[in-house]
Amino acid sequence: LTENEVLVLKVSNEYAVDKNRTFINTTDVERMLESHGLTPQQIDKALDILDEKGLVKAARILGAARIEIYNVTLFFYILCFLDSH
């Protein structure tokens, strides 16, 4: 994973746990990611790649140009567990 993808995963996971949310609105974490220097285009690209790799599951809204809602998948948590053992 690239640095941007790792950052998007980290911020998304922390947000989901902190807010006790299953689904994350991209706009809810966008400001935090921008404060780390990511542009909206970089965030979108990272989310697209993470969705392709199965680490997040995007729920695309019909007609939307970007991922509006997503969740961090169980696959991501399994990888973290295996990596730590």
Coordinates of C-alpha atoms in Angstrom, one line a residue:
L1 CA 0.0 0.0 0.0
T2 CA 1.1 3.6 -0.6
E3 CA 1.6 6.1 2.1
N4 CA -1.7 7.8 1.1
E5 CA -3.6 4.5 1.2
V6 CA -2.3 3.7 4.6
L7 CA -3.2 7.1 5.9
V8 CA -6.8 6.9 4.5
L9 CA -7.2 3.5 6.2
K10 CA -5.7 4.7 9.5
V11 CA -7.9 7.8 9.7
S12 CA -11.0 5.9 8.5
N13 CA -10.5 3.1 11.1
E14 CA -9.9 5.6 13.9
Y15 CA -13.0 7.6 12.9
A16 CA -15.2 4.5 12.7
V17 CA -14.0 3.3 16.1
D18 CA -14.2 6.7 17.8
K19 CA -17.7 7.5 16.4
N20 CA -18.9 3.9 16.7
R21 CA -19.9 3.9 13.0
T22 CA -20.1 1.1 10.5
F23 CA -20.3 3.4 7.4
I24 CA -18.1 6.4 6.9
N25 CA -19.2 9.4 4.8
T26 CA -16.1 10.5 2.9
T27 CA -16.9 14.2 3.8
D28 CA -16.6 13.2 7.5
V29 CA -12.9 12.3 7.2
E30 CA -11.9 14.5 4.3
R31 CA -10.9 17.5 6.5
M32 CA -8.7 15.3 8.7
L33 CA -7.0 13.8 5.6
E34 CA -6.6 17.2 4.0
S35 CA -4.9 18.4 7.2
H36 CA -2.3 15.6 6.6
G37 CA -1.7 17.1 3.1
L38 CA -3.9 14.9 0.9
T39 CA -5.9 16.5 -1.8
P40 CA -9.5 15.4 -2.6
Q41 CA -8.2 13.7 -5.7
Q42 CA -5.6 11.8 -3.7
I43 CA -8.3 10.7 -1.2
D44 CA -10.5 9.5 -4.0
K45 CA -7.7 7.6 -5.7
A46 CA -6.7 5.9 -2.4
L47 CA -10.3 5.0 -1.7
D48 CA -10.7 3.5 -5.2
I49 CA -7.6 1.4 -4.8
L50 CA -8.6 0.3 -1.3
D51 CA -12.0 -0.7 -2.6
E52 CA -10.4 -2.7 -5.4
K53 CA -8.1 -4.5 -2.9
G54 CA -11.1 -5.3 -0.6
L55 CA -9.8 -3.3 2.3
V56 CA -12.8 -0.9 2.2
K57 CA -16.2 -1.5 0.7
A58 CA -17.5 1.4 -1.2
A59 CA -21.2 2.2 -1.6
R60 CA -21.4 4.2 -4.7
I61 CA -24.3 6.6 -5.1
L62 CA -25.8 6.6 -8.5
G63 CA -24.4 9.5 -10.6
A64 CA -21.7 10.4 -8.0
A65 CA -18.3 10.9 -9.4
R66 CA -16.6 9.8 -6.2
I67 CA -17.0 7.3 -3.3
E68 CA -19.4 9.0 -0.9
I69 CA -19.9 6.2 1.7
Y70 CA -17.7 3.3 2.6
N71 CA -16.7 1.0 5.4
V72 CA -13.5 -0.6 6.5
T73 CA -13.8 -4.4 5.8
L74 CA -13.2 -7.4 8.0
F75 CA -10.5 -8.3 5.6
F76 CA -8.5 -5.3 6.8
Y77 CA -8.8 -6.3 10.4
I78 CA -7.8 -9.9 9.6
L79 CA -4.6 -8.6 7.8
C80 CA -3.8 -6.4 10.8
F81 CA -4.2 -9.3 13.2
L82 CA -2.0 -11.6 11.1
D83 CA 0.6 -9.0 10.7
S84 CA 0.9 -8.5 14.4
H85 CA 1.3 -12.2 15.1

